[in-house]
PDB file of C-alpha atoms in Angstrom:
ATOM      1  CA  ILE V  20      -4.218 -27.826   1.084  1.00 63.00           C
ATOM      2  CA  ILE V  21      -3.568 -27.936  -2.759  1.00 70.00           C
ATOM      3  CA  LYS V  22      -0.891 -25.591  -4.070  1.00 75.00           C
ATOM      4  CA  LYS V  23      -1.981 -25.384  -7.623  1.00 77.00           C
ATOM      5  CA  ASN V  24      -5.205 -24.873  -9.653  1.00 75.00           C
ATOM      6  CA  GLY V  25      -7.006 -23.911  -6.394  1.00 76.00           C
ATOM      7  CA  TYR V  26      -9.251 -20.957  -6.010  1.00 76.00           C
ATOM      8  CA  MET V  27     -10.624 -18.926  -2.977  1.00 74.00           C
ATOM      9  CA  ASN V  28     -14.339 -18.925  -2.362  1.00 74.00           C
ATOM     10  CA  SER V  29     -15.571 -15.269  -2.626  1.00 74.00           C
ATOM     11  CA  GLY V  30     -18.675 -15.863  -0.690  1.00 77.00           C
ATOM     12  CA  MET V  31     -20.858 -14.877  -3.586  1.00 81.00           C
ATOM     13  CA  PHE V  32     -23.424 -17.595  -4.642  1.00 86.00           C
ATOM     14  CA  PHE V  33     -26.115 -17.718  -7.415  1.00 88.00           C
ATOM     15  CA  ILE V  34     -28.614 -20.556  -6.287  1.00 89.00           C
ATOM     16  CA  ARG V  35     -32.215 -21.186  -7.046  1.00 91.00           C
ATOM     17  CA  LYS V  36     -34.564 -21.338  -4.177  1.00 92.00           C
ATOM     18  CA  ASP V  37     -35.476 -25.023  -4.856  1.00 94.00           C
ATOM     19  CA  ALA V  38     -31.775 -25.851  -5.063  1.00 93.00           C
ATOM     20  CA  ILE V  39     -30.834 -24.448  -1.713  1.00 92.00           C
ATOM     21  CA  ILE V  40     -33.924 -26.083  -0.114  1.00 94.00           C
ATOM     22  CA  ARG V  41     -32.936 -29.412  -1.571  1.00 94.00           C
ATOM     23  CA  ASN V  42     -29.375 -29.139  -0.478  1.00 94.00           C
ATOM     24  CA  PHE V  43     -30.361 -28.214   3.108  1.00 95.00           C
ATOM     25  CA  LYS V  44     -32.711 -31.166   3.225  1.00 95.00           C
ATOM     26  CA  LYS V  45     -30.122 -33.456   2.195  1.00 94.00           C
ATOM     27  CA  HIS V  46     -27.182 -32.278   3.829  1.00 95.00           C
ATOM     28  CA  GLN V  47     -28.393 -30.384   6.967  1.00 94.00           C
ATOM     29  CA  TYR V  48     -31.832 -31.544   7.658  1.00 96.00           C
ATOM     30  CA  LYS V  49     -31.760 -30.318  11.314  1.00 96.00           C
ATOM     31  CA  ILE V  50     -30.885 -26.890  10.371  1.00 96.00           C
ATOM     32  CA  PHE V  51     -33.466 -26.932   7.724  1.00 96.00           C
ATOM     33  CA  LYS V  52     -36.213 -28.124  10.002  1.00 96.00           C
ATOM     34  CA  ASN V  53     -35.418 -25.589  12.772  1.00 95.00           C
ATOM     35  CA  CYS V  54     -35.441 -22.681  10.355  1.00 95.00           C
ATOM     36  CA  CYS V  55     -38.794 -23.711   9.087  1.00 95.00           C
ATOM     37  CA  ASP V  56     -40.032 -23.945  12.780  1.00 95.00           C
ATOM     38  CA  ALA V  57     -38.553 -20.519  13.363  1.00 94.00           C
ATOM     39  CA  VAL V  58     -40.346 -18.990  10.567  1.00 94.00           C
ATOM     40  CA  ASN V  59     -43.723 -20.990  11.007  1.00 94.00           C
ATOM     41  CA  LYS V  60     -43.838 -19.976  14.638  1.00 93.00           C
ATOM     42  CA  SER V  61     -42.762 -16.325  14.070  1.00 92.00           C
ATOM     43  CA  LYS V  62     -44.845 -13.445  15.207  1.00 88.00           C
ATOM     44  CA  MET V  63     -45.366 -10.142  13.559  1.00 79.00           C
ATOM     45  CA  SER V  64     -45.315  -6.792  15.365  1.00 75.00           C
ATOM     46  CA  LYS V  65     -45.390  -3.396  13.522  1.00 63.00           C
ATOM     47  CA  ASN V  66     -44.302  -4.776  10.278  1.00 65.00           C
ATOM     48  CA  VAL V  67     -41.335  -6.708  11.752  1.00 71.00           C
ATOM     49  CA  TYR V  68     -41.213 -10.525  11.711  1.00 77.00           C
ATOM     50  CA  TYR V  69     -39.681 -11.946  15.062  1.00 87.00           C
ATOM     51  CA  LEU V  70     -38.524 -15.417  14.645  1.00 92.00           C
ATOM     52  CA  ASN V  71     -39.274 -18.095  17.176  1.00 93.00           C
ATOM     53  CA  LYS V  72     -36.531 -17.835  19.840  1.00 92.00           C
ATOM     54  CA  SER V  73     -36.663 -21.452  20.955  1.00 93.00           C
ATOM     55  CA  SER V  74     -36.427 -22.824  17.334  1.00 93.00           C
ATOM     56  CA  PHE V  75     -33.834 -20.363  16.327  1.00 93.00           C
ATOM     57  CA  LYS V  76     -31.547 -21.108  19.300  1.00 93.00           C
ATOM     58  CA  LYS V  77     -31.292 -24.854  18.181  1.00 93.00           C
ATOM     59  CA  LEU V  78     -29.605 -23.995  14.913  1.00 92.00           C
ATOM     60  CA  GLN V  79     -25.996 -25.022  14.722  1.00 90.00           C
ATOM     61  CA  GLU V  80     -23.405 -22.445  14.357  1.00 90.00           C
ATOM     62  CA  ILE V  81     -21.797 -23.476  10.934  1.00 91.00           C
ATOM     63  CA  SER V  82     -20.665 -21.657   7.947  1.00 90.00           C
ATOM     64  CA  PHE V  83     -22.390 -22.152   4.636  1.00 90.00           C
ATOM     65  CA  ASP V  84     -19.140 -23.326   3.177  1.00 88.00           C
ATOM     66  CA  TYR V  85     -18.913 -26.387   5.753  1.00 90.00           C
ATOM     67  CA  ALA V  86     -22.705 -27.034   5.839  1.00 92.00           C
ATOM     68  CA  ILE V  87     -23.378 -27.060   1.987  1.00 91.00           C
ATOM     69  CA  LEU V  88     -20.526 -26.252  -0.212  1.00 88.00           C
ATOM     70  CA  GLU V  89     -18.202 -29.165   0.982  1.00 88.00           C
ATOM     71  CA  LYS V  90     -20.916 -31.613   0.618  1.00 90.00           C
ATOM     72  CA  SER V  91     -22.889 -30.657  -2.606  1.00 89.00           C
ATOM     73  CA  LYS V  92     -21.874 -32.193  -5.813  1.00 85.00           C
ATOM     74  CA  ASN V  93     -23.770 -30.060  -8.144  1.00 82.00           C
ATOM     75  CA  ILE V  94     -21.460 -26.927  -8.144  1.00 84.00           C
ATOM     76  CA  ASN V  95     -19.739 -24.725 -10.688  1.00 84.00           C
ATOM     77  CA  GLY V  96     -17.214 -21.977 -10.123  1.00 83.00           C
ATOM     78  CA  ILE V  97     -16.334 -18.863 -12.247  1.00 83.00           C
ATOM     79  CA  LYS V  98     -12.754 -17.444 -12.243  1.00 82.00           C
ATOM     80  CA  LEU V  99     -13.084 -13.780 -11.185  1.00 80.00           C
ATOM     81  CA  ASN V 100      -9.808 -11.758 -11.214  1.00 79.00           C
ATOM     82  CA  ILE V 101     -10.502  -8.916  -8.767  1.00 75.00           C
ATOM     83  CA  PRO V 102      -9.061  -7.875  -5.346  1.00 73.00           C
ATOM     84  CA  LEU V 103     -10.954  -9.717  -2.502  1.00 70.00           C
ATOM     85  CA  ILE V 104     -11.460  -8.254   0.935  1.00 72.00           C
ATOM     86  CA  ASP V 105     -13.489 -10.424   3.450  1.00 71.00           C
ATOM     87  CA  LEU V 106     -15.836  -8.038   5.413  1.00 73.00           C
ATOM     88  CA  GLY V 107     -17.657 -10.599   7.518  1.00 71.00           C
ATOM     89  CA  ASN V 108     -19.282  -8.362  10.302  1.00 74.00           C
ATOM     90  CA  TRP V 109     -19.958  -4.755  10.880  1.00 72.00           C
ATOM     91  CA  LYS V 110     -16.766  -4.108  12.802  1.00 74.00           C
ATOM     92  CA  GLU V 111     -14.752  -5.121   9.836  1.00 77.00           C
ATOM     93  CA  ILE V 112     -16.865  -2.759   7.471  1.00 74.00           C
ATOM     94  CA  TRP V 113     -16.343   0.159   9.671  1.00 72.00           C
ATOM     95  CA  SER V 114     -12.646  -0.597   9.956  1.00 75.00           C
ATOM     96  CA  PHE V 115     -12.346  -0.746   6.251  1.00 74.00           C
ATOM     97  CA  PHE V 116     -14.450   2.433   5.642  1.00 70.00           C
ATOM     98  CA  LYS V 117     -12.381   4.500   8.145  1.00 70.00           C
ATOM     99  CA  LYS V 118      -9.066   3.208   6.614  1.00 71.00           C
ATOM    100  CA  HIS V 119      -9.972   4.154   3.156  1.00 67.00           C
ATOM    101  CA  LYS V 120     -12.095   7.179   3.400  1.00 61.00           C
ATOM    102  CA  THR V 121     -10.561  10.498   2.374  1.00 53.00           C
ATOM    103  CA  LYS V 122     -10.388  13.982   4.119  1.00 51.00           C
ATOM    104  CA  SER V 123     -12.863  15.286   1.666  1.00 45.00           C
ATOM    105  CA  ASN V 124     -15.665  12.808   2.444  1.00 47.00           C
ATOM    106  CA  ILE V 125     -14.832  12.833   6.167  1.00 50.00           C
ATOM    107  CA  LYS V 126     -15.674  16.656   6.120  1.00 54.00           C
ATOM    108  CA  LYS V 127     -18.710  16.223   3.785  1.00 70.00           C
ATOM    109  CA  ASN V 128     -20.229  13.244   5.567  1.00 86.00           C
ATOM    110  CA  THR V 129     -19.565  13.736   9.300  1.00 90.00           C
ATOM    111  CA  PHE V 130     -21.568  16.115  11.348  1.00 92.00           C
ATOM    112  CA  ASN V 131     -20.500  17.111  14.827  1.00 92.00           C
ATOM    113  CA  ARG V 132     -23.481  17.444  17.500  1.00 94.00           C
ATOM    114  CA  PRO V 133     -23.369  18.311  21.247  1.00 94.00           C
ATOM    115  CA  TRP V 134     -23.825  14.583  22.067  1.00 96.00           C
ATOM    116  CA  GLY V 135     -21.151  13.314  19.619  1.00 96.00           C
ATOM    117  CA  LYS V 136     -21.340  13.036  15.844  1.00 96.00           C
ATOM    118  CA  TYR V 137     -23.007  11.067  13.031  1.00 96.00           C
ATOM    119  CA  ILE V 138     -21.476  10.079   9.811  1.00 94.00           C
ATOM    120  CA  ASN V 139     -23.736   9.671   6.553  1.00 94.00           C
ATOM    121  CA  LEU V 140     -22.295   6.415   5.000  1.00 92.00           C
ATOM    122  CA  TYR V 141     -24.792   5.669   2.207  1.00 91.00           C
ATOM    123  CA  MET V 142     -28.101   7.212   0.839  1.00 91.00           C
ATOM    124  CA  GLY V 143     -30.261   5.513  -1.571  1.00 91.00           C
ATOM    125  CA  LYS V 144     -33.838   5.744  -2.736  1.00 92.00           C
ATOM    126  CA  GLY V 145     -35.960   5.964   0.577  1.00 94.00           C
ATOM    127  CA  PHE V 146     -33.213   5.000   2.950  1.00 95.00           C
ATOM    128  CA  LEU V 147     -30.102   6.358   4.636  1.00 96.00           C
ATOM    129  CA  LEU V 148     -27.277   4.505   6.379  1.00 96.00           C
ATOM    130  CA  LYS V 149     -25.608   6.310   9.166  1.00 96.00           C
ATOM    131  CA  GLU V 150     -22.980   5.637  11.841  1.00 96.00           C
ATOM    132  CA  LEU V 151     -23.776   7.355  15.352  1.00 98.00           C
ATOM    133  CA  VAL V 152     -21.189   7.993  17.943  1.00 97.00           C
ATOM    134  CA  VAL V 153     -22.649   9.134  21.306  1.00 97.00           C
ATOM    135  CA  ASN V 154     -20.048  10.462  23.733  1.00 96.00           C
ATOM    136  CA  PRO V 155     -19.740   9.155  27.384  1.00 96.00           C
ATOM    137  CA  LYS V 156     -22.291  10.779  29.710  1.00 95.00           C
ATOM    138  CA  SER V 157     -24.369  12.147  26.754  1.00 96.00           C
ATOM    139  CA  SER V 158     -27.605  11.564  25.080  1.00 97.00           C
ATOM    140  CA  ILE V 159     -29.597  12.599  22.013  1.00 97.00           C
ATOM    141  CA  SER V 160     -32.826  14.422  22.545  1.00 96.00           C
ATOM    142  CA  LEU V 161     -36.020  12.733  23.205  1.00 98.00           C
ATOM    143  CA  GLN V 162     -37.612  12.794  19.814  1.00 98.00           C
ATOM    144  CA  LYS V 163     -39.801  11.520  17.025  1.00 98.00           C
ATOM    145  CA  HIS V 164     -39.941  11.515  13.175  1.00 97.00           C
ATOM    146  CA  THR V 165     -43.060  11.724  11.134  1.00 97.00           C
ATOM    147  CA  HIS V 166     -41.818  10.258   7.915  1.00 96.00           C
ATOM    148  CA  ARG V 167     -39.445   7.531   8.603  1.00 97.00           C
ATOM    149  CA  SER V 168     -38.559   4.557  10.769  1.00 97.00           C
ATOM    150  CA  GLU V 169     -35.233   3.717  12.121  1.00 98.00           C
ATOM    151  CA  ARG V 170     -33.326   0.371  13.130  1.00 97.00           C
ATOM    152  CA  TRP V 171     -30.347   0.682  15.302  1.00 97.00           C
ATOM    153  CA  THR V 172     -27.490  -2.048  15.424  1.00 96.00           C
ATOM    154  CA  ILE V 173     -25.309  -1.518  18.371  1.00 96.00           C
ATOM    155  CA  ILE V 174     -21.516  -1.874  17.488  1.00 96.00           C
ATOM    156  CA  SER V 175     -19.864  -0.906  20.786  1.00 96.00           C
ATOM    157  CA  GLY V 176     -20.998   0.337  24.280  1.00 97.00           C
ATOM    158  CA  ARG V 177     -24.093  -0.150  26.241  1.00 98.00           C
ATOM    159  CA  PRO V 178     -26.652   2.509  25.258  1.00 98.00           C
ATOM    160  CA  LYS V 179     -29.753   3.106  27.312  1.00 98.00           C
ATOM    161  CA  ILE V 180     -32.646   3.233  24.794  1.00 98.00           C
ATOM    162  CA  THR V 181     -36.109   4.780  25.106  1.00 98.00           C
ATOM    163  CA  ILE V 182     -38.849   3.840  22.738  1.00 98.00           C
ATOM    164  CA  ASN V 183     -42.204   5.239  23.937  1.00 97.00           C
ATOM    165  CA  LYS V 184     -42.737   4.102  27.316  1.00 96.00           C
ATOM    166  CA  ASN V 185     -40.137   1.401  27.218  1.00 96.00           C
ATOM    167  CA  LYS V 186     -36.582   1.785  28.428  1.00 97.00           C
ATOM    168  CA  PHE V 187     -33.946  -0.790  28.192  1.00 97.00           C
ATOM    169  CA  PHE V 188     -30.165  -1.298  27.669  1.00 98.00           C
ATOM    170  CA  LYS V 189     -28.703  -2.961  24.606  1.00 97.00           C
ATOM    171  CA  LYS V 190     -25.447  -4.644  24.040  1.00 96.00           C
ATOM    172  CA  PRO V 191     -23.189  -5.085  20.921  1.00 95.00           C
ATOM    173  CA  ASN V 192     -24.741  -6.991  18.086  1.00 92.00           C
ATOM    174  CA  GLU V 193     -28.167  -6.440  19.314  1.00 94.00           C
ATOM    175  CA  THR V 194     -30.765  -4.138  17.492  1.00 95.00           C
ATOM    176  CA  ALA V 195     -33.700  -1.938  18.210  1.00 97.00           C
ATOM    177  CA  PHE V 196     -36.557  -0.870  15.938  1.00 97.00           C
ATOM    178  CA  ILE V 197     -38.107   2.635  16.034  1.00 97.00           C
ATOM    179  CA  PRO V 198     -41.370   2.796  14.316  1.00 96.00           C
ATOM    180  CA  LYS V 199     -42.476   5.858  12.487  1.00 96.00           C
ATOM    181  CA  GLY V 200     -43.819   8.357  14.933  1.00 96.00           C
ATOM    182  CA  ALA V 201     -42.349   6.636  18.147  1.00 97.00           C
ATOM    183  CA  VAL V 202     -40.886   8.860  20.750  1.00 98.00           C
ATOM    184  CA  HIS V 203     -37.220   7.566  21.303  1.00 98.00           C
ATOM    185  CA  ARG V 204     -33.862   8.469  22.756  1.00 98.00           C
ATOM    186  CA  ILE V 205     -30.250   7.025  23.033  1.00 98.00           C
ATOM    187  CA  GLU V 206     -28.406   7.735  26.329  1.00 98.00           C
ATOM    188  CA  ASN V 207     -24.775   6.837  27.127  1.00 97.00           C
ATOM    189  CA  PRO V 208     -24.456   6.894  31.011  1.00 97.00           C
ATOM    190  CA  PHE V 209     -21.117   5.090  30.874  1.00 97.00           C
ATOM    191  CA  ASN V 210     -17.326   6.181  30.316  1.00 96.00           C
ATOM    192  CA  LYS V 211     -16.988   4.673  26.830  1.00 96.00           C
ATOM    193  CA  PRO V 212     -18.447   5.806  23.549  1.00 97.00           C
ATOM    194  CA  VAL V 213     -21.533   4.187  22.034  1.00 98.00           C
ATOM    195  CA  ILE V 214     -21.296   3.335  18.404  1.00 97.00           C
ATOM    196  CA  ILE V 215     -24.379   2.433  16.568  1.00 98.00           C
ATOM    197  CA  VAL V 216     -25.284   1.722  13.024  1.00 97.00           C
ATOM    198  CA  GLU V 217     -28.571   3.511  11.967  1.00 97.00           C
ATOM    199  CA  VAL V 218     -30.687   2.596   8.934  1.00 97.00           C
ATOM    200  CA  GLN V 219     -33.560   5.080   8.213  1.00 97.00           C
ATOM    201  CA  ILE V 220     -36.329   4.017   6.001  1.00 97.00           C
ATOM    202  CA  GLY V 221     -39.131   6.269   4.844  1.00 95.00           C
ATOM    203  CA  SER V 222     -40.730   8.610   2.247  1.00 93.00           C
ATOM    204  CA  ILE V 223     -38.786  11.669   3.474  1.00 94.00           C
ATOM    205  CA  ILE V 224     -35.304  11.361   4.684  1.00 95.00           C
ATOM    206  CA  LYS V 225     -34.327  14.772   6.105  1.00 93.00           C
ATOM    207  CA  GLU V 226     -32.761  16.156   9.273  1.00 92.00           C
ATOM    208  CA  THR V 227     -35.697  18.646   9.641  1.00 93.00           C
ATOM    209  CA  ASP V 228     -38.153  15.689  10.162  1.00 96.00           C
ATOM    210  CA  ILE V 229     -37.810  15.649  13.929  1.00 96.00           C
ATOM    211  CA  VAL V 230     -39.715  17.006  16.890  1.00 96.00           C
ATOM    212  CA  ARG V 231     -37.821  17.348  20.098  1.00 96.00           C
ATOM    213  CA  TYR V 232     -39.529  16.860  23.539  1.00 96.00           C
ATOM    214  CA  LYS V 233     -36.715  16.885  26.005  1.00 95.00           C
ATOM    215  CA  ASP V 234     -32.991  17.794  25.312  1.00 94.00           C
ATOM    216  CA  ILE V 235     -30.233  18.370  27.863  1.00 92.00           C
ATOM    217  CA  TYR V 236     -28.583  20.803  25.354  1.00 90.00           C
ATOM    218  CA  GLY V 237     -31.671  23.193  25.204  1.00 88.00           C
ATOM    219  CA  ARG V 238     -32.679  22.199  21.605  1.00 89.00           C
ATOM    220  CA  VAL V 239     -36.404  21.562  22.346  1.00 86.00           C
ATOM    221  CA  ASN V 240     -38.699  22.534  19.392  1.00 68.00           C
TER     222      ASN V 240
END
């Protein structure tokens, strides 16, 4: 490892599409081919593309640094004098958020419910990012939303999820998509909290956009 005139890669890259394709063809052709196969054989359902599983599973687990940066010759770097924090996954993001949030935004953004709590992390035009914490032996109501869809990413725990007539369990790092108008529920039958990252997307993002069908806390519409 060099001791002078060395810089740490920040993980931010500006690359033209043709350049990234050319580099993968040259240095990681198997990855390029399997990516193309996964996309070309993908299926679309309810506005979501599902990559071909068999092709995707053939992809080698390798970082972009090792796969391309260390092999490509046509690279330039820019010195950037700012603090750098490597947030490589959702757990690191939540850990950073909890460590740096203040008492004021805890009170402002955290909402307690009979089943646990949710934290509004960020709201933009047409979307809202939330953290849901479902307590052990608890569940949200069986509900639907008229104006928004939702995507859940499981951070910890093993929630039982209902989407219309389908019921299934999910593990950490797995996701579930709830289309607009779909009846859904999160249940936590176990003894550890369930933590979920929820992304709401729609024309109206409001807590009043909800119809409850069943609720163990007596909150049915």
